[in-house]
mmCIF file of C-alpha atoms and ligand atoms in Angstrom:
data_model
loop_
_atom_site.group_PDB
_atom_site.id
_atom_site.type_symbol
_atom_site.label_atom_id
_atom_site.label_comp_id
_atom_site.label_asym_id
_atom_site.label_seq_id
_atom_site.Cartn_x
_atom_site.Cartn_y
_atom_site.Cartn_z
ATOM 1 C CA MET A 1 12.577 47.416 33.072
ATOM 2 C CA LEU A 2 14.890 44.340 34.068
ATOM 3 C CA SER A 3 18.485 46.012 35.068
ATOM 4 C CA LYS A 4 21.761 45.012 32.811
ATOM 5 C CA SER A 5 22.679 42.504 35.604
ATOM 6 C CA GLN A 6 19.033 40.988 36.000
ATOM 7 C CA ALA A 7 19.314 40.767 31.764
ATOM 8 C CA ARG A 8 22.293 39.400 31.649
ATOM 9 C CA LEU A 9 21.026 36.245 34.662
ATOM 10 C CA PHE A 10 18.087 36.221 32.619
ATOM 11 C CA PHE A 11 19.629 35.432 29.237
ATOM 12 C CA LEU A 12 21.470 32.937 31.753
ATOM 13 C CA ILE A 13 19.328 31.064 33.582
ATOM 14 C CA ALA A 14 17.412 31.085 29.708
ATOM 15 C CA THR A 15 20.366 29.604 27.556
ATOM 16 C CA VAL A 16 21.966 27.193 29.827
ATOM 17 C CA GLY A 17 17.759 25.835 30.869
ATOM 18 C CA PHE A 18 16.952 25.491 27.007
ATOM 19 C CA SER A 19 20.480 23.998 26.027
ATOM 20 C CA GLY A 20 19.912 21.502 28.801
ATOM 21 C CA VAL A 21 16.324 20.274 27.392
ATOM 22 C CA PHE A 22 18.468 20.258 23.946
ATOM 23 C CA LEU A 23 20.402 18.241 24.704
ATOM 24 C CA TRP A 24 18.435 15.684 26.636
ATOM 25 C CA LEU A 25 15.951 15.424 23.748
ATOM 26 C CA THR A 26 18.877 14.159 21.335
ATOM 27 C CA ILE A 27 20.311 12.024 24.494
ATOM 28 C CA ASP A 28 16.656 10.342 24.402
ATOM 29 C CA SER A 29 16.205 10.062 21.064
ATOM 30 C CA VAL A 30 19.254 8.961 19.962
ATOM 31 C CA ARG A 31 18.598 6.432 23.018
ATOM 32 C CA GLN A 32 15.850 5.121 21.611
ATOM 33 C CA VAL A 33 17.537 4.035 18.370
ATOM 34 C CA ALA A 34 18.448 0.270 18.708
ATOM 35 C CA ALA A 35 15.482 -0.188 20.173
ATOM 36 C CA ARG A 36 13.084 1.389 17.099
ATOM 37 C CA SER A 37 14.705 0.952 13.351
ATOM 38 C CA ASN A 38 14.202 -1.859 13.595
ATOM 39 C CA ALA A 39 18.038 -2.485 12.060
ATOM 40 C CA GLU A 40 17.265 -6.827 13.769
ATOM 41 C CA ASN A 41 15.361 -7.411 11.410
ATOM 42 C CA LEU A 42 17.427 -6.064 8.040
ATOM 43 C CA THR A 43 17.732 -9.264 5.304
ATOM 44 C CA GLU A 44 18.995 -10.019 2.158
ATOM 45 C CA GLU A 45 16.371 -9.441 0.643
ATOM 46 C CA VAL A 46 15.453 -6.508 2.124
ATOM 47 C CA VAL A 47 18.862 -4.718 1.595
ATOM 48 C CA ARG A 48 18.214 -6.063 -2.526
ATOM 49 C CA GLY A 49 14.972 -4.288 -2.581
ATOM 50 C CA LYS A 50 16.205 -0.862 -0.772
ATOM 51 C CA GLU A 51 19.056 -1.078 -3.620
ATOM 52 C CA ILE A 52 16.364 -1.057 -5.924
ATOM 53 C CA TRP A 53 14.427 1.660 -4.210
ATOM 54 C CA GLU A 54 17.823 3.891 -4.358
ATOM 55 C CA HIS A 55 18.506 2.762 -8.216
ATOM 56 C CA ASN A 56 15.404 3.247 -9.570
ATOM 57 C CA ASN A 57 14.789 6.483 -7.382
ATOM 58 C CA CYS A 58 11.022 6.303 -6.513
ATOM 59 C CA MET A 59 11.769 9.052 -4.242
ATOM 60 C CA GLY A 60 11.894 10.740 -7.497
ATOM 61 C CA CYS A 61 8.332 11.066 -6.986
ATOM 62 C CA HIS A 62 7.387 8.735 -3.470
ATOM 63 C CA THR A 63 7.753 9.577 -0.156
ATOM 64 C CA LEU A 64 8.619 6.919 1.999
ATOM 65 C CA LEU A 65 9.359 7.873 5.586
ATOM 66 C CA GLY A 66 7.576 11.262 5.081
ATOM 67 C CA GLU A 67 10.709 12.136 2.994
ATOM 68 C CA GLY A 68 10.913 12.577 -1.152
ATOM 69 C CA ALA A 69 8.683 13.789 -3.961
ATOM 70 C CA TYR A 70 4.530 14.758 -3.342
ATOM 71 C CA TYR A 71 3.961 13.648 -6.713
ATOM 72 C CA ALA A 72 2.463 10.216 -6.021
ATOM 73 C CA PRO A 73 1.547 8.186 -2.721
ATOM 74 C CA GLU A 74 3.174 8.128 0.688
ATOM 75 C CA LEU A 75 5.059 4.365 0.751
ATOM 76 C CA THR A 76 5.669 3.837 4.589
ATOM 77 C CA LYS A 77 2.863 1.432 5.450
ATOM 78 C CA VAL A 78 2.049 0.662 1.907
ATOM 79 C CA VAL A 79 2.349 -3.437 2.514
ATOM 80 C CA GLU A 80 -0.637 -2.435 4.985
ATOM 81 C CA ARG A 81 -2.575 -0.995 3.115
ATOM 82 C CA ARG A 82 -2.789 -2.542 0.265
ATOM 83 C CA GLY A 83 -1.355 -6.415 0.584
ATOM 84 C CA LYS A 84 1.320 -7.582 -0.419
ATOM 85 C CA GLU A 85 -0.682 -9.589 -3.222
ATOM 86 C CA TRP A 86 -2.373 -7.023 -4.794
ATOM 87 C CA MET A 87 1.420 -5.179 -4.528
ATOM 88 C CA ARG A 88 2.682 -8.493 -7.016
ATOM 89 C CA VAL A 89 -0.269 -7.405 -9.495
ATOM 90 C CA PHE A 90 0.638 -4.125 -9.308
ATOM 91 C CA LEU A 91 4.256 -4.179 -10.208
ATOM 92 C CA LYS A 92 4.643 -6.997 -12.803
ATOM 93 C CA ASP A 93 1.923 -3.800 -14.374
ATOM 94 C CA PRO A 94 1.030 -1.121 -12.818
ATOM 95 C CA GLN A 95 -0.651 0.079 -16.099
ATOM 96 C CA ALA A 96 -3.704 -3.461 -15.963
ATOM 97 C CA MET A 97 -4.707 -2.522 -12.369
ATOM 98 C CA TYR A 98 -5.289 0.946 -13.633
ATOM 99 C CA PRO A 99 -6.152 0.764 -17.073
ATOM 100 C CA GLY A 100 -5.210 4.761 -19.485
ATOM 101 C CA ARG A 101 -5.851 6.224 -16.053
ATOM 102 C CA ARG A 102 -2.062 6.201 -13.791
ATOM 103 C CA LYS A 103 0.942 7.425 -13.807
ATOM 104 C CA MET A 104 3.584 4.709 -11.981
ATOM 105 C CA VAL A 105 6.184 3.430 -14.244
ATOM 106 C CA GLN A 106 5.976 -0.206 -15.404
ATOM 107 C CA TYR A 107 9.860 -1.366 -14.704
ATOM 108 C CA ASN A 108 9.876 -4.551 -15.726
ATOM 109 C CA PHE A 109 10.639 -6.257 -12.437
ATOM 110 C CA THR A 110 10.798 -10.058 -12.487
ATOM 111 C CA ASP A 111 9.537 -11.527 -9.699
ATOM 112 C CA GLU A 112 12.466 -12.016 -7.458
ATOM 113 C CA GLU A 113 12.784 -8.070 -7.149
ATOM 114 C CA ILE A 114 8.867 -7.723 -6.985
ATOM 115 C CA GLU A 115 9.678 -9.754 -4.120
ATOM 116 C CA ASP A 116 12.418 -8.101 -2.451
ATOM 117 C CA VAL A 117 11.116 -5.141 -3.523
ATOM 118 C CA ILE A 118 8.250 -5.987 -0.788
ATOM 119 C CA SER A 119 10.053 -7.519 1.340
ATOM 120 C CA PHE A 120 11.495 -3.618 1.814
ATOM 121 C CA PHE A 121 8.369 -1.971 1.908
ATOM 122 C CA GLU A 122 7.473 -4.308 4.621
ATOM 123 C CA TRP A 123 10.652 -3.580 6.739
ATOM 124 C CA ILE A 124 10.290 -0.367 6.488
ATOM 125 C CA GLY A 125 6.220 -0.280 7.468
ATOM 126 C CA GLU A 126 7.065 -2.834 10.803
ATOM 127 C CA ILE A 127 9.325 0.748 11.832
ATOM 128 C CA ASP A 128 8.291 2.240 15.458
ATOM 129 C CA THR A 129 7.608 5.317 13.148
ATOM 130 C CA ASN A 130 5.789 6.780 16.532
ATOM 131 C CA GLY A 131 2.351 6.755 14.827
ATOM 132 C CA PHE A 132 3.581 8.679 10.981
ATOM 133 C CA PRO A 133 1.904 8.452 8.564
ATOM 134 C CA ARG A 134 -1.171 8.996 10.548
ATOM 135 C CA GLU A 135 -4.037 6.561 9.150
ATOM 136 C CA PRO A 136 -5.303 7.106 7.449
ATOM 137 C CA ASP A 137 -2.235 8.886 4.956
ATOM 138 C CA MET A 138 -3.982 8.514 1.746
ATOM 139 C CA ALA A 139 -8.111 6.968 0.769
ATOM 140 C CA PRO A 140 -7.090 3.847 0.874
ATOM 141 C CA ALA A 141 -9.576 0.742 -0.696
ATOM 142 C CA GLN A 142 -10.620 -1.271 2.273
ATOM 143 C CA VAL A 143 -8.945 -3.462 0.307
ATOM 144 C CA THR A 144 -7.959 -6.266 3.525
ATOM 145 C CA THR A 145 -11.060 -5.736 5.628
ATOM 146 C CA VAL A 146 -14.345 -6.049 3.275
ATOM 147 C CA ALA A 147 -16.783 -7.451 5.295
ATOM 148 C CA ALA A 148 -20.186 -9.194 4.447
ATOM 149 C CA ALA A 149 -22.687 -7.447 6.405
ATOM 150 C CA SER A 150 -24.621 -10.865 5.472
ATOM 151 C CA GLY A 151 -23.985 -13.999 2.605
ATOM 152 C CA PRO A 152 -20.706 -15.486 2.558
ATOM 153 C CA LYS A 153 -17.438 -14.309 3.393
ATOM 154 C CA PRO A 154 -15.425 -13.197 0.639
ATOM 155 C CA PRO A 155 -12.093 -15.505 0.119
ATOM 156 C CA ALA A 156 -9.317 -13.710 1.024
ATOM 157 C CA MET A 157 -7.850 -12.838 -2.772
ATOM 158 C CA PHE A 158 -10.988 -10.522 -3.494
ATOM 159 C CA SER A 159 -10.004 -8.618 -1.083
ATOM 160 C CA THR A 160 -6.724 -8.521 -1.305
ATOM 161 C CA ILE A 161 -7.015 -8.022 -4.902
ATOM 162 C CA CYS A 162 -10.607 -7.384 -6.419
ATOM 163 C CA ALA A 163 -11.673 -5.018 -3.982
ATOM 164 C CA ALA A 164 -8.637 -2.272 -4.211
ATOM 165 C CA CYS A 165 -11.513 -2.091 -7.063
ATOM 166 C CA HIS A 166 -14.806 -2.868 -6.283
ATOM 167 C CA SER A 167 -16.792 -2.759 -4.174
ATOM 168 C CA TYR A 168 -18.830 -5.135 -1.973
ATOM 169 C CA ALA A 169 -21.507 -5.061 0.640
ATOM 170 C CA GLY A 170 -20.460 -1.827 1.513
ATOM 171 C CA SER A 171 -16.557 -1.627 1.431
ATOM 172 C CA GLY A 172 -14.198 -1.453 -1.652
ATOM 173 C CA GLY A 173 -13.099 0.664 -4.482
ATOM 174 C CA ASN A 174 -14.880 2.379 -6.595
ATOM 175 C CA VAL A 175 -13.450 1.733 -10.511
ATOM 176 C CA GLY A 176 -15.230 -0.575 -10.764
ATOM 177 C CA PRO A 177 -18.702 -2.140 -10.369
ATOM 178 C CA ALA A 178 -20.234 -2.398 -7.304
ATOM 179 C CA LEU A 179 -20.642 -6.236 -7.369
ATOM 180 C CA ASP A 180 -22.933 -6.781 -5.038
ATOM 181 C CA GLY A 181 -25.684 -9.707 -6.830
ATOM 182 C CA VAL A 182 -23.361 -10.045 -9.513
ATOM 183 C CA GLY A 183 -24.576 -13.221 -9.892
ATOM 184 C CA ASP A 184 -27.646 -12.366 -11.459
ATOM 185 C CA ARG A 185 -26.418 -10.728 -13.441
ATOM 186 C CA TYR A 186 -24.235 -13.003 -15.829
ATOM 187 C CA ASP A 187 -24.838 -16.794 -15.696
ATOM 188 C CA ARG A 188 -21.749 -19.129 -14.118
ATOM 189 C CA PRO A 189 -19.779 -19.929 -16.872
ATOM 190 C CA THR A 190 -20.005 -16.436 -18.117
ATOM 191 C CA LEU A 191 -18.418 -15.334 -15.251
ATOM 192 C CA ARG A 192 -15.657 -17.427 -14.585
ATOM 193 C CA LYS A 193 -14.802 -16.631 -18.449
ATOM 194 C CA TRP A 194 -14.663 -12.459 -17.801
ATOM 195 C CA LEU A 195 -12.459 -13.673 -13.833
ATOM 196 C CA ALA A 196 -10.371 -15.814 -16.604
ATOM 197 C CA ASP A 197 -10.357 -13.059 -19.630
ATOM 198 C CA PRO A 198 -12.711 -9.846 -19.293
ATOM 199 C CA ALA A 199 -11.338 -8.880 -23.059
ATOM 200 C CA GLY A 200 -12.819 -12.169 -24.450
ATOM 201 C CA VAL A 201 -15.561 -10.964 -22.585
ATOM 202 C CA LYS A 202 -15.819 -7.074 -23.675
ATOM 203 C CA PRO A 203 -13.547 -6.163 -25.769
ATOM 204 C CA GLY A 204 -11.394 -2.638 -24.279
ATOM 205 C CA THR A 205 -12.664 -3.165 -21.007
ATOM 206 C CA ALA A 206 -10.930 -1.321 -18.168
ATOM 207 C CA MET A 207 -11.486 -4.587 -16.304
ATOM 208 C CA PRO A 208 -7.697 -5.565 -15.568
ATOM 209 C CA ASN A 209 -7.029 -9.542 -16.287
ATOM 210 C CA LEU A 210 -5.017 -10.903 -13.352
ATOM 211 C CA ASN A 211 -4.016 -14.101 -14.779
ATOM 212 C CA LEU A 212 -6.127 -16.088 -12.632
ATOM 213 C CA THR A 213 -5.013 -19.898 -11.332
ATOM 214 C CA ASP A 214 -8.371 -21.830 -12.082
ATOM 215 C CA ALA A 215 -8.276 -23.366 -8.395
ATOM 216 C CA GLN A 216 -9.297 -19.087 -7.909
ATOM 217 C CA LEU A 217 -11.200 -17.963 -11.088
ATOM 218 C CA ASP A 218 -13.585 -21.177 -9.161
ATOM 219 C CA GLU A 219 -13.202 -19.863 -5.470
ATOM 220 C CA LEU A 220 -14.364 -15.861 -6.730
ATOM 221 C CA THR A 221 -17.411 -17.901 -9.268
ATOM 222 C CA ASP A 222 -18.292 -19.918 -6.122
ATOM 223 C CA PHE A 223 -17.911 -16.703 -3.861
ATOM 224 C CA LEU A 224 -19.858 -14.043 -6.039
ATOM 225 C CA MET A 225 -22.849 -17.258 -6.709
ATOM 226 C CA ALA A 226 -23.636 -17.462 -3.847
ATOM 227 C CA SER A 227 -23.068 -14.074 -2.590
ATOM 228 C CA SER A 228 -26.124 -12.584 -4.766
ATOM 229 C CA ALA A 229 -28.614 -15.893 -4.021
ATOM 230 C CA THR A 230 -28.394 -15.093 -0.532
ATOM 231 C CA SER A 231 -27.774 -10.887 -0.489
ATOM 232 C CA GLY A 232 -31.276 -10.723 -2.630
ATOM 233 C CA ARG A 233 -29.482 -7.883 -4.175
HETATM 234 C C1 HEC B 1 7.247 8.809 -12.248
HETATM 235 C C2 HEC B 1 6.918 9.262 -10.908
HETATM 236 C C3 HEC B 1 7.385 7.661 -10.123
HETATM 237 C C4 HEC B 1 7.960 6.264 -10.074
HETATM 238 C C5 HEC B 1 9.692 6.984 -10.469
HETATM 239 C C6 HEC B 1 8.022 5.757 -9.350
HETATM 240 N N1 HEC B 1 5.753 5.674 -9.051
HETATM 241 FE FE1 HEC B 1 5.149 4.441 -7.678
HETATM 242 N N2 HEC B 1 3.249 5.242 -8.319
HETATM 243 C C7 HEC B 1 3.626 6.620 -8.894
HETATM 244 C C8 HEC B 1 1.845 7.305 -9.601
HETATM 245 C C9 HEC B 1 1.731 8.492 -9.542
HETATM 246 C C10 HEC B 1 1.848 6.051 -7.969
HETATM 247 C C11 HEC B 1 0.048 5.790 -7.857
HETATM 248 C C12 HEC B 1 -0.634 4.815 -8.595
HETATM 249 C C13 HEC B 1 -0.404 5.998 -10.497
HETATM 250 O O1 HEC B 1 -1.397 6.400 -10.106
HETATM 251 O O2 HEC B 1 -0.163 5.070 -10.908
HETATM 252 C C14 HEC B 1 2.128 5.568 -7.279
HETATM 253 C C15 HEC B 1 2.338 4.238 -6.751
HETATM 254 C C16 HEC B 1 3.079 3.745 -6.132
HETATM 255 C C17 HEC B 1 2.434 2.544 -5.487
HETATM 256 C C18 HEC B 1 1.204 1.741 -5.193
HETATM 257 C C19 HEC B 1 0.471 2.464 -3.621
HETATM 258 C C20 HEC B 1 -0.806 2.790 -3.809
HETATM 259 O O3 HEC B 1 -0.985 2.607 -2.297
HETATM 260 O O4 HEC B 1 -1.464 2.823 -3.722
HETATM 261 C C21 HEC B 1 3.124 1.864 -5.164
HETATM 262 C C22 HEC B 1 3.652 0.351 -4.508
HETATM 263 C C23 HEC B 1 4.737 1.952 -5.833
HETATM 264 N N3 HEC B 1 4.038 3.579 -6.831
HETATM 265 C C24 HEC B 1 6.181 1.357 -5.777
HETATM 266 C C25 HEC B 1 7.179 1.941 -6.228
HETATM 267 C C26 HEC B 1 8.867 2.319 -6.647
HETATM 268 C C27 HEC B 1 9.276 0.535 -5.361
HETATM 269 C C28 HEC B 1 9.417 2.367 -6.893
HETATM 270 C C29 HEC B 1 10.583 2.449 -8.224
HETATM 271 C C30 HEC B 1 11.171 1.452 -7.889
HETATM 272 C C31 HEC B 1 8.186 3.249 -7.287
HETATM 273 N N4 HEC B 1 6.899 3.240 -6.915
HETATM 274 C C32 HEC B 1 8.301 4.324 -8.412
HETATM 275 C C33 HEC B 1 4.560 7.944 -9.133
HETATM 276 C C34 HEC B 1 5.994 6.932 -9.362
HETATM 277 C C1 HEC B 2 -7.787 -2.402 -11.269
HETATM 278 C C2 HEC B 2 -9.247 -2.493 -10.500
HETATM 279 C C3 HEC B 2 -9.776 -3.460 -11.171
HETATM 280 C C4 HEC B 2 -9.430 -5.039 -9.801
HETATM 281 C C5 HEC B 2 -8.076 -5.283 -9.568
HETATM 282 C C6 HEC B 2 -10.435 -6.093 -10.392
HETATM 283 N N1 HEC B 2 -11.145 -4.997 -11.252
HETATM 284 FE FE1 HEC B 2 -13.381 -6.046 -11.380
HETATM 285 N N2 HEC B 2 -13.632 -5.190 -13.119
HETATM 286 C C7 HEC B 2 -13.078 -3.456 -12.764
HETATM 287 C C8 HEC B 2 -14.048 -2.171 -14.009
HETATM 288 C C9 HEC B 2 -13.053 -0.917 -14.015
HETATM 289 C C10 HEC B 2 -15.324 -3.348 -14.504
HETATM 290 C C11 HEC B 2 -16.013 -2.438 -15.309
HETATM 291 C C12 HEC B 2 -15.261 -3.211 -16.546
HETATM 292 C C13 HEC B 2 -16.991 -2.705 -17.631
HETATM 293 O O1 HEC B 2 -17.272 -2.874 -17.710
HETATM 294 O O2 HEC B 2 -16.127 -2.997 -19.039
HETATM 295 C C14 HEC B 2 -14.695 -3.804 -14.550
HETATM 296 C C15 HEC B 2 -15.963 -5.543 -13.990
HETATM 297 C C16 HEC B 2 -16.411 -6.697 -13.173
HETATM 298 C C17 HEC B 2 -17.152 -7.512 -13.506
HETATM 299 C C18 HEC B 2 -18.160 -7.291 -13.743
HETATM 300 C C19 HEC B 2 -19.827 -6.066 -13.210
HETATM 301 C C20 HEC B 2 -20.520 -6.370 -13.843
HETATM 302 O O3 HEC B 2 -21.240 -5.940 -13.187
HETATM 303 O O4 HEC B 2 -21.043 -5.619 -14.784
HETATM 304 C C21 HEC B 2 -16.977 -8.463 -12.338
HETATM 305 C C22 HEC B 2 -17.543 -9.639 -11.720
HETATM 306 C C23 HEC B 2 -16.144 -8.199 -11.618
HETATM 307 N N3 HEC B 2 -15.040 -7.345 -12.275
HETATM 308 C C24 HEC B 2 -14.591 -9.164 -10.952
HETATM 309 C C25 HEC B 2 -13.721 -8.820 -10.025
HETATM 310 C C26 HEC B 2 -13.197 -9.873 -9.363
HETATM 311 C C27 HEC B 2 -13.557 -10.966 -9.244
HETATM 312 C C28 HEC B 2 -11.940 -8.990 -9.330
HETATM 313 C C29 HEC B 2 -10.779 -9.761 -8.386
HETATM 314 C C30 HEC B 2 -10.303 -10.614 -9.101
HETATM 315 C C31 HEC B 2 -11.715 -8.188 -10.186
HETATM 316 N N4 HEC B 2 -12.934 -7.910 -10.631
HETATM 317 C C32 HEC B 2 -10.834 -7.535 -10.191
HETATM 318 C C33 HEC B 2 -12.461 -2.513 -12.751
HETATM 319 C C34 HEC B 2 -11.348 -4.098 -11.754
#
């Protein structure tokens, strides 16, 4: 048992000691704000994007920097996870990306608003969050890192958009079928038409019309035809 004076001493030392620790941690955190907040990269676009974020109460469903509601995915690293090109298509029409299955709101953003929102997410993603969120923060499709083990390298567009739903050479999403060897299942004109207008080839299909340009259609068709010829699958 402690005597009365020992107890008092114990109380004083512990209180002063831990107050000191608390004070030091507070000072240390505040000291780091300037270096880690990414404030120097705040542009007008980022600010407009943040206004859109607040005005539409995106936080009613999403979390950002861990704050918000847990209904929809955490978005701190969404640009890194999905890539800008995927986000452009998704924000323009979430339903088209996930026909009939998804709950993300269709906001009818203008192209400029979409760029603002993406800039905002890009800025958020560059804040030094001390490793938050833990990787991977959701099970992402390997959208930006699809690696062809053999055969031709996928065009950038394939890795940023198509791979969200399709796998190729073992990585990517599983919303649609794996695309290895797809050139053996279709002839070239049909494949190109499928990419240009999926519903025109197969009415009611879940594959979105991504409004690809002629150059993108050629590049992707070349890639899909060539990959099947060399992969032998
Ligand atoms: C009613 C709830 C809700 C609101 C409000 C909402 N979202 Fe979403 N959002 C979702 C859901 C659910 C998903 C997951 C994909 C899906 O099911 O459509 C999602 C997905 C996303 C994604 C893709 C995340 C990923 O990695 O796949 C982005 C980006 C996004 N939302 C941005 C926004 C922005 C910006 C706002 C505000 C302007 C917003 N969301 C408001 C429900 C919501
Ligand atoms: C939002 C998800 C999604 C995205 C993004 C997407 N697809 Fe698809 N794709 C599908 C689905 C689902 C199917 C199966 C459709 C069906 O059979 O009705 C499909 C089917 C296909 C097929 C036919 C495959 C077969 O074996 O019949 C090809 C080829 C294809 N997609 C290529 C692409 C390319 C190239 C891209 C990128 C430009 C792309 N897809 C982007 C969902 C997607």
